XYZ file of C-alpha atoms in Angstrom:
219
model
C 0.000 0.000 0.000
C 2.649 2.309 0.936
C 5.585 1.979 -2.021
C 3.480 2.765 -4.926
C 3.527 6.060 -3.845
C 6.966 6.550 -3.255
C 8.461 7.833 -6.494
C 6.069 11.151 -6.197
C 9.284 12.633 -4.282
C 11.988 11.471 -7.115
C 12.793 13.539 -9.641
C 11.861 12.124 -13.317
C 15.805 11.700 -14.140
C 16.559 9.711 -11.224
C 17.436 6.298 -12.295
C 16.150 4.647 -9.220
C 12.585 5.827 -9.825
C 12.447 3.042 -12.842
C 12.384 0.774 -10.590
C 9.293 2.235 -8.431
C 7.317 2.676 -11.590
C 8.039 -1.471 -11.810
C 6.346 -1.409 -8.398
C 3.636 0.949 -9.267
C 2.195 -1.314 -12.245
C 3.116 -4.383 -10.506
C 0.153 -3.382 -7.679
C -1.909 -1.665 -10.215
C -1.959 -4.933 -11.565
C -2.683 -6.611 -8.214
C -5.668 -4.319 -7.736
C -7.008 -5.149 -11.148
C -6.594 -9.052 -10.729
C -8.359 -8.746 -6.871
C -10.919 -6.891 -8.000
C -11.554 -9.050 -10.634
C -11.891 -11.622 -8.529
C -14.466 -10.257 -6.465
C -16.260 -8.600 -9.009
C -16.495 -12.733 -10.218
C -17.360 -14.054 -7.168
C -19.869 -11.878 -5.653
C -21.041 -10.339 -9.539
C -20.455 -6.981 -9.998
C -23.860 -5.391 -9.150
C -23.755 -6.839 -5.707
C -20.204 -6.490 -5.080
C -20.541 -2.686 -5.956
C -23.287 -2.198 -2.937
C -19.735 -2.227 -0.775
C -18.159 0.993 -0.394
C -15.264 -0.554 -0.132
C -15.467 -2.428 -3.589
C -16.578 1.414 -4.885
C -13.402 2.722 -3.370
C -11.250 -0.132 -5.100
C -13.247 0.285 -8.347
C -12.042 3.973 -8.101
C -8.567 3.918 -7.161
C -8.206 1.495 -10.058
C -9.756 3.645 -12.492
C -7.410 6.345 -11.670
C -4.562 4.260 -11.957
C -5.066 3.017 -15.287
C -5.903 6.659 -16.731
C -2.773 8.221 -15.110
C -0.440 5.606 -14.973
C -1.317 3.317 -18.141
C -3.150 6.055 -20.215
C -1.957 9.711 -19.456
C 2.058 8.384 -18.997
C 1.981 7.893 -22.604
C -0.303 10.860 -23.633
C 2.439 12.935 -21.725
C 5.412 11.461 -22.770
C 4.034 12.134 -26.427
C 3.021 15.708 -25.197
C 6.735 16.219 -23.426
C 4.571 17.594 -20.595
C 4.504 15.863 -16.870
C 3.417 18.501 -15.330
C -0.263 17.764 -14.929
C 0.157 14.568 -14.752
C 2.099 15.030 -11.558
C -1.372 16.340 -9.919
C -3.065 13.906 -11.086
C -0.514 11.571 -9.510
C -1.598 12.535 -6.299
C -5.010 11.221 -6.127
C -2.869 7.638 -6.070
C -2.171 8.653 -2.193
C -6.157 7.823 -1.422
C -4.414 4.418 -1.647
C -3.047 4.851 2.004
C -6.844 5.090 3.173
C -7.458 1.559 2.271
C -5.608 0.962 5.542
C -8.322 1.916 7.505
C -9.443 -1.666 6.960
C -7.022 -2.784 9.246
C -8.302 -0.315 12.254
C -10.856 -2.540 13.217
C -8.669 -5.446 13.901
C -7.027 -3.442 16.223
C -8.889 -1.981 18.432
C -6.730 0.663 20.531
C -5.811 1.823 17.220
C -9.322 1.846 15.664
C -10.650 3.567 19.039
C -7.631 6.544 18.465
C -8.722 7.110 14.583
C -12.008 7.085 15.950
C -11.367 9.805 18.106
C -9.669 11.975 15.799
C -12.242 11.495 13.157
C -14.884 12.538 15.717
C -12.923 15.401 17.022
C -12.867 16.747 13.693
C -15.899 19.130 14.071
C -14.567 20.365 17.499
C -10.776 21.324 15.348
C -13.184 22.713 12.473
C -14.757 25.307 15.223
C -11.260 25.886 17.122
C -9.833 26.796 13.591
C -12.529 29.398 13.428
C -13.016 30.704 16.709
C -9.179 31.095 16.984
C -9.603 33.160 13.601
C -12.067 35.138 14.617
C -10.586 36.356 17.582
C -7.085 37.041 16.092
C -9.091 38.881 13.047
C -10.385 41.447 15.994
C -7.250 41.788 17.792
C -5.549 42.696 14.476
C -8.339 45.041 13.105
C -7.458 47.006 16.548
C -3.739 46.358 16.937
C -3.629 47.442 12.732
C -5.109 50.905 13.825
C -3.380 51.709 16.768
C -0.281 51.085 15.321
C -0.492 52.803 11.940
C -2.562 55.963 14.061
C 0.209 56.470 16.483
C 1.936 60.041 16.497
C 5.582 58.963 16.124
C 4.577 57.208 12.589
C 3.135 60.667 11.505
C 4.650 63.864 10.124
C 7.869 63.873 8.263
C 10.199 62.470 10.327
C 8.612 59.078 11.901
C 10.442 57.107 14.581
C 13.141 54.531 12.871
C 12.455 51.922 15.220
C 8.825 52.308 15.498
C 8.549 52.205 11.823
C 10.600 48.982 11.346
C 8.500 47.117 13.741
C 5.327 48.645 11.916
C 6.345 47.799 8.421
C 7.794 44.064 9.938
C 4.637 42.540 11.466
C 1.784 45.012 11.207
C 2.112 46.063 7.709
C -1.209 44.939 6.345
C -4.390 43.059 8.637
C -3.335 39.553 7.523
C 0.430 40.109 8.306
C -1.403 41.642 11.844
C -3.109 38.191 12.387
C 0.249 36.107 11.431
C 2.289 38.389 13.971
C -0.591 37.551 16.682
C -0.331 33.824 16.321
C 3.014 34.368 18.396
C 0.631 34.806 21.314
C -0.414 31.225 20.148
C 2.749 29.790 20.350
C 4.582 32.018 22.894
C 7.061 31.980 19.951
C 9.325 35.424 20.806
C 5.929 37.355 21.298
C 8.821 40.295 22.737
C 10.216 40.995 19.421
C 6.053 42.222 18.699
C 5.645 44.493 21.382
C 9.448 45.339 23.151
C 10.150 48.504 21.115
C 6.596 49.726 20.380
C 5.877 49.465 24.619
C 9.432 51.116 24.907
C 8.366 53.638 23.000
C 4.888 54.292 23.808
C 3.678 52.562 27.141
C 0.555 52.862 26.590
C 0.481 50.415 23.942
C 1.087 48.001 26.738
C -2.272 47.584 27.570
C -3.333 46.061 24.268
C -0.401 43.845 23.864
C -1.541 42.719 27.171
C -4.992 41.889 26.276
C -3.811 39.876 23.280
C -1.814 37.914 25.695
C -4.471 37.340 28.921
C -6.941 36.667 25.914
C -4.820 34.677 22.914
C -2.277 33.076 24.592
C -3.935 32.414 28.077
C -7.953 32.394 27.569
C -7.724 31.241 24.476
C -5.267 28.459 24.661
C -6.467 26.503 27.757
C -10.315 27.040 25.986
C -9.443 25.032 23.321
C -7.456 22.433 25.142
């Protein structure tokens, strides 16, 4: 399940990737023959009421039209570069593991907790967004507002830490994930606080709020 894959990370002139593509038609082959076989023993009308014999039925579909069909279309063409996205879709392979889960089941019960926890992320992805989207709107306008960026002869320092991680609202909310991570938060708010004190008190609502409220909310 695994090697057929493995040549998506070798460059086209490496010799060594012959050999994989041996391995890649050797289980496309595999694939066809098995699902032959089932397709002969159950018939194919009740052998596609499986999912799993849909999912097969797929992945060999898409391995005959990119590796049998499309390899030679785009070795005619000169062109592999599409057909390097379309390679991809051969990964879906790896999910026909999940077969396996249910044999072992502290394994199957850990996948099943990460696929149910997958709303709960979803939400935590946005929630996390939204609140670093308001913190950014403000921090963005405080920053770019302040006095000592104004007039002809702006602060150096204040400027460089402006134009470094609050020069537009997205950069804003990239800076702010820092908060997230405790990943050198300082290097956001050292000189600006230095210069301005005042500015403290937002930096330090980002932190109670981002990296403290925010954090053990979601964990």
């Amino acid at each position: 399940i695994f090697l057929p894959g493995a040549d998506l990370s070798i460059s086209h002139e490496d010799p060594s990737r012959f050999g994989l593509l041996l391995i890649e038609h050797f289980f496309l082959a595999i694939y066809i023959i098995e699902l032959a076989i089932r397709f002969k023993a159950l018939g194919i009308c009740v052998a596609l009421q499986d999912n799993w014999v849909k999912f097969d039925f797929f992945l060999v579909i898409a391995g005959v039209i990119t590796d049998w069909i499309l390899e030679i279309l785009a070795f005619k063409a000169d062109g592999l570069g599409f057909l390097m996205v379309l390679r991809v879709a051969r990964l879906m392979r790896l999910a026909r593991t999940i077969r396996l889960f249910a044999k072992f089941k502290e394994l199957y019960l850990l996948v099943r907790g990460l696929i149910n926890s997958a709303k709960m992320m979803v939400h935590t992805v946005l929630l996390t967004a939204l609140v670093l989207y308001v913190f950014a709107c403000g921090g963005y306008e405080i920053i770019h507002s302040h006095p000592l960026l104004k007039g002809d002869n702006p602060d150096e320092e204040f400027k460089f830490v402006a134009d470094e991680f609050f020069s537009s609202l997205p950069m804003t909310m990239l800076s702010l994930t820092r908060f997230i991570t405790l990943d050198n938060a300082i290097f956001l708010y050292h000189v600006l606080v230095q210069k301005d004190p005042l500015i403290a008190f937002y930096f330090l609502m980002c932190m109670l709020t981002i990296g403290i409220a925010l954090t053990n909310l979601i964990t």
